[in-house]
């Protein structure tokens, strides 16, 4: 069996990729999981993930890991420092003047019958650009790759004109571009614009213009979140999501959804539906390959001329619903934002989804970090076994899918 060497890497293990999904403020949960993994590694170890891919808020986290790929614990400590001290004013302008100005702009635009162009977004996230520009030295990504600590890093964004999901990646020279239906991989030198495009949640944050096109949140049109990692050479995926794997219970007395509840539902679908669909698809493909190999079929690695390979996967999701956690922290939100959310019906018993994505406040993010840390430590043996290359222990994907589906159509257990 492969073991972690003195540098914290696994010998004789296929390339492992870290996949971080979007989730707004919920991405603090990912930091807690990473904190636990960092404590399982030697203090001076480089990243155990030579390939890292991220979308939206997950892209913020993987960028830090790519910048400091030589010191995994340093990267995670930096992330924890930022996320545990977050305030909404560091992400978007939530003061009274800014909120009133944005509201009046929308109102006058509608009153003018379209003569006055509407604003590009409801919220101004220039504070986030300022924070990231001070915190991230993108030139260090190239150094991490040149030093051999990192093979590739990819940040996904969605083109509004091309209607494609594009994985912008920086990698070793042997990694080339790819193009598939409505998705592509484009080599580049990553910049702050790529990151701001990936986090540009539609309607909430403005799109970013680059390469002669406007780009928005990478979760849009991202039907296959694992695609970038696999194209970049990953043979194993460590996936950290932001939606609880526990199915939600329908209310005893159904109520008509408010605008805030609908918007929260849309964000929930935007950030996580593609992840679950790709997870189910990968489990099914792996099962099919194993069945073919078990029968001694020579075509096990090829179906209709297309090369296929088994990709190991471990999935970590919140054990508690972040929407429920968010409701306990409503008081930490700026008054202007509480007024806006209340007017949208997002502060009632069914409106926690929207709050949970926008609550960039330390009381909430710290609780999510603690939850991620606890969840990961509870699976310490499984995580270490996965990083060593041992697929014998359960990795969670099939169990999660069965729980969500309420049945088991997938054939094998994990």
PDB file of N, CA, C and O in Angstrom, residues 251-315:
ATOM      1  N   UNK A 251     -42.552  21.163   4.178  1.00  0.00           N
ATOM      2  CA  UNK A 251     -43.320  21.688   5.314  1.00  0.00           C
ATOM      3  C   UNK A 251     -44.681  21.021   5.410  1.00  0.00           C
ATOM      4  O   UNK A 251     -45.271  20.596   4.407  1.00  0.00           O
ATOM      5  N   UNK A 252     -45.175  20.917   6.625  1.00  0.00           N
ATOM      6  CA  UNK A 252     -46.476  20.269   6.845  1.00  0.00           C
ATOM      7  C   UNK A 252     -47.589  21.030   6.132  1.00  0.00           C
ATOM      8  O   UNK A 252     -48.524  20.444   5.585  1.00  0.00           O
ATOM      9  N   UNK A 253     -47.499  22.370   6.147  1.00  0.00           N
ATOM     10  CA  UNK A 253     -48.489  23.207   5.479  1.00  0.00           C
ATOM     11  C   UNK A 253     -47.773  23.993   4.384  1.00  0.00           C
ATOM     12  O   UNK A 253     -47.073  24.968   4.664  1.00  0.00           O
ATOM     13  N   UNK A 254     -47.894  23.579   3.115  1.00  0.00           N
ATOM     14  CA  UNK A 254     -47.191  24.276   2.028  1.00  0.00           C
ATOM     15  C   UNK A 254     -47.623  25.728   1.927  1.00  0.00           C
ATOM     16  O   UNK A 254     -48.804  26.059   2.088  1.00  0.00           O
ATOM     17  N   UNK A 255     -46.664  26.615   1.674  1.00  0.00           N
ATOM     18  CA  UNK A 255     -46.939  28.038   1.496  1.00  0.00           C
ATOM     19  C   UNK A 255     -46.362  28.480   0.158  1.00  0.00           C
ATOM     20  O   UNK A 255     -45.361  27.937  -0.303  1.00  0.00           O
ATOM     21  N   UNK A 256     -47.003  29.455  -0.445  1.00  0.00           N
ATOM     22  CA  UNK A 256     -46.505  29.983  -1.714  1.00  0.00           C
ATOM     23  C   UNK A 256     -45.109  30.554  -1.498  1.00  0.00           C
ATOM     24  O   UNK A 256     -44.875  31.294  -0.530  1.00  0.00           O
ATOM     25  N   UNK A 257     -44.149  30.215  -2.364  1.00  0.00           N
ATOM     26  CA  UNK A 257     -42.778  30.704  -2.168  1.00  0.00           C
ATOM     27  C   UNK A 257     -42.677  32.209  -2.379  1.00  0.00           C
ATOM     28  O   UNK A 257     -43.318  32.772  -3.262  1.00  0.00           O
ATOM     29  N   UNK A 258     -41.867  32.849  -1.552  1.00  0.00           N
ATOM     30  CA  UNK A 258     -41.590  34.273  -1.717  1.00  0.00           C
ATOM     31  C   UNK A 258     -40.490  34.448  -2.760  1.00  0.00           C
ATOM     32  O   UNK A 258     -39.833  33.482  -3.165  1.00  0.00           O
ATOM     33  N   UNK A 259     -40.279  35.698  -3.189  1.00  0.00           N
ATOM     34  CA  UNK A 259     -39.216  35.968  -4.151  1.00  0.00           C
ATOM     35  C   UNK A 259     -37.863  35.571  -3.561  1.00  0.00           C
ATOM     36  O   UNK A 259     -37.016  34.994  -4.253  1.00  0.00           O
ATOM     37  N   UNK A 260     -37.657  35.856  -2.280  1.00  0.00           N
ATOM     38  CA  UNK A 260     -36.395  35.495  -1.647  1.00  0.00           C
ATOM     39  C   UNK A 260     -36.182  33.997  -1.607  1.00  0.00           C
ATOM     40  O   UNK A 260     -35.074  33.503  -1.822  1.00  0.00           O
ATOM     41  N   UNK A 261     -37.263  33.248  -1.352  1.00  0.00           N
ATOM     42  CA  UNK A 261     -37.152  31.793  -1.329  1.00  0.00           C
ATOM     43  C   UNK A 261     -36.850  31.261  -2.729  1.00  0.00           C
ATOM     44  O   UNK A 261     -36.028  30.348  -2.897  1.00  0.00           O
ATOM     45  N   UNK A 262     -37.490  31.827  -3.751  1.00  0.00           N
ATOM     46  CA  UNK A 262     -37.249  31.396  -5.127  1.00  0.00           C
ATOM     47  C   UNK A 262     -35.819  31.693  -5.533  1.00  0.00           C
ATOM     48  O   UNK A 262     -35.139  30.867  -6.149  1.00  0.00           O
ATOM     49  N   UNK A 263     -35.329  32.885  -5.181  1.00  0.00           N
ATOM     50  CA  UNK A 263     -33.966  33.260  -5.526  1.00  0.00           C
ATOM     51  C   UNK A 263     -32.968  32.339  -4.823  1.00  0.00           C
ATOM     52  O   UNK A 263     -31.976  31.892  -5.404  1.00  0.00           O
ATOM     53  N   UNK A 264     -33.218  32.040  -3.549  1.00  0.00           N
ATOM     54  CA  UNK A 264     -32.351  31.114  -2.830  1.00  0.00           C
ATOM     55  C   UNK A 264     -32.368  29.731  -3.452  1.00  0.00           C
ATOM     56  O   UNK A 264     -31.334  29.064  -3.543  1.00  0.00           O
ATOM     57  N   UNK A 265     -33.546  29.306  -3.902  1.00  0.00           N
ATOM     58  CA  UNK A 265     -33.673  28.011  -4.585  1.00  0.00           C
ATOM     59  C   UNK A 265     -32.857  28.019  -5.880  1.00  0.00           C
ATOM     60  O   UNK A 265     -32.196  27.026  -6.219  1.00  0.00           O
ATOM     61  N   UNK A 266     -32.899  29.128  -6.610  1.00  0.00           N
ATOM     62  CA  UNK A 266     -32.137  29.236  -7.850  1.00  0.00           C
ATOM     63  C   UNK A 266     -30.635  29.148  -7.578  1.00  0.00           C
ATOM     64  O   UNK A 266     -29.895  28.461  -8.297  1.00  0.00           O
ATOM     65  N   UNK A 267     -30.165  29.833  -6.534  1.00  0.00           N
ATOM     66  CA  UNK A 267     -28.743  29.774  -6.199  1.00  0.00           C
ATOM     67  C   UNK A 267     -28.348  28.373  -5.767  1.00  0.00           C
ATOM     68  O   UNK A 267     -27.263  27.880  -6.113  1.00  0.00           O
ATOM     69  N   UNK A 268     -29.221  27.723  -5.023  1.00  0.00           N
ATOM     70  CA  UNK A 268     -28.944  26.367  -4.573  1.00  0.00           C
ATOM     71  C   UNK A 268     -28.785  25.433  -5.772  1.00  0.00           C
ATOM     72  O   UNK A 268     -27.866  24.609  -5.825  1.00  0.00           O
ATOM     73  N   UNK A 269     -29.677  25.577  -6.751  1.00  0.00           N
ATOM     74  CA  UNK A 269     -29.580  24.759  -7.959  1.00  0.00           C
ATOM     75  C   UNK A 269     -28.336  25.117  -8.758  1.00  0.00           C
ATOM     76  O   UNK A 269     -27.641  24.245  -9.289  1.00  0.00           O
ATOM     77  N   UNK A 270     -28.030  26.407  -8.846  1.00  0.00           N
ATOM     78  CA  UNK A 270     -26.870  26.875  -9.608  1.00  0.00           C
ATOM     79  C   UNK A 270     -25.579  26.277  -9.069  1.00  0.00           C
ATOM     80  O   UNK A 270     -24.737  25.783  -9.830  1.00  0.00           O
ATOM     81  N   UNK A 271     -25.435  26.267  -7.756  1.00  0.00           N
ATOM     82  CA  UNK A 271     -24.168  25.860  -7.153  1.00  0.00           C
ATOM     83  C   UNK A 271     -24.011  24.344  -6.990  1.00  0.00           C
ATOM     84  O   UNK A 271     -22.887  23.854  -6.945  1.00  0.00           O
ATOM     85  N   UNK A 272     -25.113  23.612  -6.885  1.00  0.00           N
ATOM     86  CA  UNK A 272     -24.951  22.214  -6.465  1.00  0.00           C
ATOM     87  C   UNK A 272     -25.578  21.155  -7.363  1.00  0.00           C
ATOM     88  O   UNK A 272     -25.170  20.000  -7.298  1.00  0.00           O
ATOM     89  N   UNK A 273     -26.554  21.493  -8.186  1.00  0.00           N
ATOM     90  CA  UNK A 273     -27.217  20.456  -8.982  1.00  0.00           C
ATOM     91  C   UNK A 273     -26.249  19.773  -9.944  1.00  0.00           C
ATOM     92  O   UNK A 273     -26.286  18.551 -10.125  1.00  0.00           O
ATOM     93  N   UNK A 274     -25.375  20.553 -10.585  1.00  0.00           N
ATOM     94  CA  UNK A 274     -24.391  19.961 -11.491  1.00  0.00           C
ATOM     95  C   UNK A 274     -23.443  19.021 -10.772  1.00  0.00           C
ATOM     96  O   UNK A 274     -23.048  17.981 -11.314  1.00  0.00           O
ATOM     97  N   UNK A 275     -23.095  19.373  -9.536  1.00  0.00           N
ATOM     98  CA  UNK A 275     -22.186  18.540  -8.750  1.00  0.00           C
ATOM     99  C   UNK A 275     -22.804  17.171  -8.484  1.00  0.00           C
ATOM    100  O   UNK A 275     -22.156  16.137  -8.678  1.00  0.00           O
ATOM    101  N   UNK A 276     -24.059  17.144  -8.049  1.00  0.00           N
ATOM    102  CA  UNK A 276     -24.714  15.871  -7.764  1.00  0.00           C
ATOM    103  C   UNK A 276     -24.903  15.045  -9.030  1.00  0.00           C
ATOM    104  O   UNK A 276     -24.741  13.817  -9.021  1.00  0.00           O
ATOM    105  N   UNK A 277     -25.258  15.715 -10.142  1.00  0.00           N
ATOM    106  CA  UNK A 277     -25.454  14.987 -11.400  1.00  0.00           C
ATOM    107  C   UNK A 277     -24.151  14.357 -11.875  1.00  0.00           C
ATOM    108  O   UNK A 277     -24.122  13.203 -12.318  1.00  0.00           O
ATOM    109  N   UNK A 278     -23.056  15.111 -11.768  1.00  0.00           N
ATOM    110  CA  UNK A 278     -21.759  14.581 -12.203  1.00  0.00           C
ATOM    111  C   UNK A 278     -21.285  13.473 -11.266  1.00  0.00           C
ATOM    112  O   UNK A 278     -20.654  12.504 -11.697  1.00  0.00           O
ATOM    113  N   UNK A 279     -21.602  13.607  -9.991  1.00  0.00           N
ATOM    114  CA  UNK A 279     -21.258  12.562  -9.029  1.00  0.00           C
ATOM    115  C   UNK A 279     -21.958  11.255  -9.383  1.00  0.00           C
ATOM    116  O   UNK A 279     -21.339  10.183  -9.400  1.00  0.00           O
ATOM    117  N   UNK A 280     -23.254  11.346  -9.683  1.00  0.00           N
ATOM    118  CA  UNK A 280     -24.001  10.148 -10.049  1.00  0.00           C
ATOM    119  C   UNK A 280     -23.461   9.533 -11.334  1.00  0.00           C
ATOM    120  O   UNK A 280     -23.304   8.312 -11.443  1.00  0.00           O
ATOM    121  N   UNK A 281     -23.136  10.391 -12.300  1.00  0.00           N
ATOM    122  CA  UNK A 281     -22.609   9.902 -13.578  1.00  0.00           C
ATOM    123  C   UNK A 281     -21.282   9.187 -13.385  1.00  0.00           C
ATOM    124  O   UNK A 281     -21.038   8.119 -13.962  1.00  0.00           O
ATOM    125  N   UNK A 282     -20.402   9.752 -12.554  1.00  0.00           N
ATOM    126  CA  UNK A 282     -19.090   9.150 -12.342  1.00  0.00           C
ATOM    127  C   UNK A 282     -19.210   7.811 -11.612  1.00  0.00           C
ATOM    128  O   UNK A 282     -18.502   6.850 -11.945  1.00  0.00           O
ATOM    129  N   UNK A 283     -20.095   7.728 -10.630  1.00  0.00           N
ATOM    130  CA  UNK A 283     -20.307   6.460  -9.933  1.00  0.00           C
ATOM    131  C   UNK A 283     -20.785   5.395 -10.908  1.00  0.00           C
ATOM    132  O   UNK A 283     -20.319   4.242 -10.887  1.00  0.00           O
ATOM    133  N   UNK A 284     -21.692   5.747 -11.778  1.00  0.00           N
ATOM    134  CA  UNK A 284     -22.217   4.784 -12.741  1.00  0.00           C
ATOM    135  C   UNK A 284     -21.139   4.328 -13.720  1.00  0.00           C
ATOM    136  O   UNK A 284     -21.047   3.138 -14.044  1.00  0.00           O
ATOM    137  N   UNK A 285     -20.312   5.265 -14.205  1.00  0.00           N
ATOM    138  CA  UNK A 285     -19.237   4.902 -15.131  1.00  0.00           C
ATOM    139  C   UNK A 285     -18.225   3.992 -14.437  1.00  0.00           C
ATOM    140  O   UNK A 285     -17.781   2.985 -15.005  1.00  0.00           O
ATOM    141  N   UNK A 286     -17.855   4.321 -13.220  1.00  0.00           N
ATOM    142  CA  UNK A 286     -16.917   3.478 -12.474  1.00  0.00           C
ATOM    143  C   UNK A 286     -17.481   2.073 -12.282  1.00  0.00           C
ATOM    144  O   UNK A 286     -16.761   1.070 -12.432  1.00  0.00           O
ATOM    145  N   UNK A 287     -18.766   1.995 -11.929  1.00  0.00           N
ATOM    146  CA  UNK A 287     -19.381   0.678 -11.747  1.00  0.00           C
ATOM    147  C   UNK A 287     -19.383  -0.119 -13.049  1.00  0.00           C
ATOM    148  O   UNK A 287     -19.132  -1.331 -13.051  1.00  0.00           O
ATOM    149  N   UNK A 288     -19.648   0.554 -14.161  1.00  0.00           N
ATOM    150  CA  UNK A 288     -19.674  -0.135 -15.446  1.00  0.00           C
ATOM    151  C   UNK A 288     -18.293  -0.675 -15.804  1.00  0.00           C
ATOM    152  O   UNK A 288     -18.151  -1.821 -16.248  1.00  0.00           O
ATOM    153  N   UNK A 289     -17.257   0.139 -15.582  1.00  0.00           N
ATOM    154  CA  UNK A 289     -15.894  -0.317 -15.879  1.00  0.00           C
ATOM    155  C   UNK A 289     -15.520  -1.502 -15.008  1.00  0.00           C
ATOM    156  O   UNK A 289     -14.934  -2.486 -15.480  1.00  0.00           O
ATOM    157  N   UNK A 290     -15.862  -1.442 -13.715  1.00  0.00           N
ATOM    158  CA  UNK A 290     -15.541  -2.554 -12.812  1.00  0.00           C
ATOM    159  C   UNK A 290     -16.255  -3.834 -13.228  1.00  0.00           C
ATOM    160  O   UNK A 290     -15.677  -4.925 -13.164  1.00  0.00           O
ATOM    161  N   UNK A 291     -17.506  -3.711 -13.667  1.00  0.00           N
ATOM    162  CA  UNK A 291     -18.242  -4.895 -14.091  1.00  0.00           C
ATOM    163  C   UNK A 291     -17.635  -5.498 -15.347  1.00  0.00           C
ATOM    164  O   UNK A 291     -17.501  -6.726 -15.470  1.00  0.00           O
ATOM    165  N   UNK A 292     -17.228  -4.637 -16.294  1.00  0.00           N
ATOM    166  CA  UNK A 292     -16.606  -5.136 -17.514  1.00  0.00           C
ATOM    167  C   UNK A 292     -15.265  -5.805 -17.214  1.00  0.00           C
ATOM    168  O   UNK A 292     -14.935  -6.864 -17.761  1.00  0.00           O
ATOM    169  N   UNK A 293     -14.490  -5.179 -16.333  1.00  0.00           N
ATOM    170  CA  UNK A 293     -13.195  -5.761 -15.968  1.00  0.00           C
ATOM    171  C   UNK A 293     -13.384  -7.084 -15.223  1.00  0.00           C
ATOM    172  O   UNK A 293     -12.608  -8.022 -15.397  1.00  0.00           O
ATOM    173  N   UNK A 294     -14.434  -7.149 -14.411  1.00  0.00           N
ATOM    174  CA  UNK A 294     -14.697  -8.375 -13.675  1.00  0.00           C
ATOM    175  C   UNK A 294     -15.058  -9.535 -14.584  1.00  0.00           C
ATOM    176  O   UNK A 294     -14.837 -10.699 -14.241  1.00  0.00           O
ATOM    177  N   UNK A 295     -15.585  -9.210 -15.748  1.00  0.00           N
ATOM    178  CA  UNK A 295     -15.930 -10.259 -16.714  1.00  0.00           C
ATOM    179  C   UNK A 295     -14.777 -10.555 -17.674  1.00  0.00           C
ATOM    180  O   UNK A 295     -14.921 -11.362 -18.588  1.00  0.00           O
ATOM    181  N   UNK A 296     -13.675  -9.835 -17.473  1.00  0.00           N
ATOM    182  CA  UNK A 296     -12.517 -10.063 -18.333  1.00  0.00           C
ATOM    183  C   UNK A 296     -12.699  -9.522 -19.729  1.00  0.00           C
ATOM    184  O   UNK A 296     -12.059  -9.991 -20.684  1.00  0.00           O
ATOM    185  N   UNK A 297     -13.584  -8.530 -19.885  1.00  0.00           N
ATOM    186  CA  UNK A 297     -13.851  -7.972 -21.213  1.00  0.00           C
ATOM    187  C   UNK A 297     -12.681  -7.116 -21.670  1.00  0.00           C
ATOM    188  O   UNK A 297     -12.266  -6.201 -20.955  1.00  0.00           O
ATOM    189  N   UNK A 298     -12.130  -7.367 -22.842  1.00  0.00           N
ATOM    190  CA  UNK A 298     -11.008  -6.569 -23.325  1.00  0.00           C
ATOM    191  C   UNK A 298     -11.383  -5.130 -23.625  1.00  0.00           C
ATOM    192  O   UNK A 298     -10.528  -4.255 -23.677  1.00  0.00           O
ATOM    193  N   UNK A 299     -12.683  -4.883 -23.823  1.00  0.00           N
ATOM    194  CA  UNK A 299     -13.117  -3.526 -24.164  1.00  0.00           C
ATOM    195  C   UNK A 299     -13.441  -2.701 -22.928  1.00  0.00           C
ATOM    196  O   UNK A 299     -14.070  -1.659 -23.013  1.00  0.00           O
ATOM    197  N   UNK A 300     -12.990  -3.167 -21.762  1.00  0.00           N
ATOM    198  CA  UNK A 300     -13.356  -2.492 -20.511  1.00  0.00           C
ATOM    199  C   UNK A 300     -12.956  -1.034 -20.496  1.00  0.00           C
ATOM    200  O   UNK A 300     -13.615  -0.213 -19.892  1.00  0.00           O
ATOM    201  N   UNK A 301     -11.854  -0.689 -21.159  1.00  0.00           N
ATOM    202  CA  UNK A 301     -11.382   0.682 -21.126  1.00  0.00           C
ATOM    203  C   UNK A 301     -11.830   1.488 -22.345  1.00  0.00           C
ATOM    204  O   UNK A 301     -11.389   2.612 -22.535  1.00  0.00           O
ATOM    205  N   UNK A 302     -12.673   0.897 -23.177  1.00  0.00           N
ATOM    206  CA  UNK A 302     -13.099   1.601 -24.376  1.00  0.00           C
ATOM    207  C   UNK A 302     -14.539   1.238 -24.699  1.00  0.00           C
ATOM    208  O   UNK A 302     -14.910   0.074 -24.734  1.00  0.00           O
ATOM    209  N   UNK A 303     -15.371   2.251 -24.904  1.00  0.00           N
ATOM    210  CA  UNK A 303     -16.754   2.059 -25.297  1.00  0.00           C
ATOM    211  C   UNK A 303     -16.997   2.891 -26.545  1.00  0.00           C
ATOM    212  O   UNK A 303     -16.845   4.121 -26.520  1.00  0.00           O
ATOM    213  N   UNK A 304     -17.335   2.208 -27.652  1.00  0.00           N
ATOM    214  CA  UNK A 304     -17.562   2.873 -28.933  1.00  0.00           C
ATOM    215  C   UNK A 304     -16.363   3.745 -29.325  1.00  0.00           C
ATOM    216  O   UNK A 304     -16.502   4.867 -29.826  1.00  0.00           O
ATOM    217  N   UNK A 305     -15.178   3.232 -29.049  1.00  0.00           N
ATOM    218  CA  UNK A 305     -13.967   3.925 -29.457  1.00  0.00           C
ATOM    219  C   UNK A 305     -13.493   5.009 -28.519  1.00  0.00           C
ATOM    220  O   UNK A 305     -12.430   5.599 -28.722  1.00  0.00           O
ATOM    221  N   UNK A 306     -14.277   5.306 -27.470  1.00  0.00           N
ATOM    222  CA  UNK A 306     -13.887   6.346 -26.517  1.00  0.00           C
ATOM    223  C   UNK A 306     -13.153   5.711 -25.335  1.00  0.00           C
ATOM    224  O   UNK A 306     -13.647   4.778 -24.721  1.00  0.00           O
ATOM    225  N   UNK A 307     -11.965   6.231 -25.037  1.00  0.00           N
ATOM    226  CA  UNK A 307     -11.187   5.699 -23.918  1.00  0.00           C
ATOM    227  C   UNK A 307     -11.895   6.020 -22.603  1.00  0.00           C
ATOM    228  O   UNK A 307     -12.418   7.117 -22.417  1.00  0.00           O
ATOM    229  N   UNK A 308     -11.898   5.055 -21.692  1.00  0.00           N
ATOM    230  CA  UNK A 308     -12.528   5.236 -20.392  1.00  0.00           C
ATOM    231  C   UNK A 308     -11.582   4.758 -19.304  1.00  0.00           C
ATOM    232  O   UNK A 308     -10.798   3.834 -19.519  1.00  0.00           O
ATOM    233  N   UNK A 309     -11.648   5.400 -18.158  1.00  0.00           N
ATOM    234  CA  UNK A 309     -10.828   4.975 -17.033  1.00  0.00           C
ATOM    235  C   UNK A 309     -11.596   5.232 -15.747  1.00  0.00           C
ATOM    236  O   UNK A 309     -12.408   6.155 -15.664  1.00  0.00           O
ATOM    237  N   UNK A 310     -11.318   4.395 -14.774  1.00  0.00           N
ATOM    238  CA  UNK A 310     -11.946   4.570 -13.478  1.00  0.00           C
ATOM    239  C   UNK A 310     -11.329   5.755 -12.760  1.00  0.00           C
ATOM    240  O   UNK A 310     -10.107   5.929 -12.755  1.00  0.00           O
ATOM    241  N   UNK A 311     -12.163   6.585 -12.159  1.00  0.00           N
ATOM    242  CA  UNK A 311     -11.698   7.748 -11.407  1.00  0.00           C
ATOM    243  C   UNK A 311     -12.182   7.608  -9.973  1.00  0.00           C
ATOM    244  O   UNK A 311     -13.396   7.562  -9.715  1.00  0.00           O
ATOM    245  N   UNK A 312     -11.240   7.481  -9.033  1.00  0.00           N
ATOM    246  CA  UNK A 312     -11.608   7.387  -7.627  1.00  0.00           C
ATOM    247  C   UNK A 312     -12.217   8.689  -7.131  1.00  0.00           C
ATOM    248  O   UNK A 312     -11.904   9.768  -7.643  1.00  0.00           O
ATOM    249  N   UNK A 313     -13.053   8.610  -6.135  1.00  0.00           N
ATOM    250  CA  UNK A 313     -13.734   9.811  -5.658  1.00  0.00           C
ATOM    251  C   UNK A 313     -14.049   9.713  -4.174  1.00  0.00           C
ATOM    252  O   UNK A 313     -14.499   8.678  -3.689  1.00  0.00           O
ATOM    253  N   UNK A 314     -13.806  10.804  -3.470  1.00  0.00           N
ATOM    254  CA  UNK A 314     -14.252  10.939  -2.087  1.00  0.00           C
ATOM    255  C   UNK A 314     -15.020  12.243  -1.978  1.00  0.00           C
ATOM    256  O   UNK A 314     -14.586  13.278  -2.474  1.00  0.00           O
ATOM    257  N   UNK A 315     -16.183  12.199  -1.347  1.00  0.00           N
ATOM    258  CA  UNK A 315     -17.065  13.355  -1.263  1.00  0.00           C
ATOM    259  C   UNK A 315     -17.305  13.722   0.201  1.00  0.00           C
ATOM    260  O   UNK A 315     -17.618  12.859   1.022  1.00  0.00           O
TER     261      UNK A 315
END
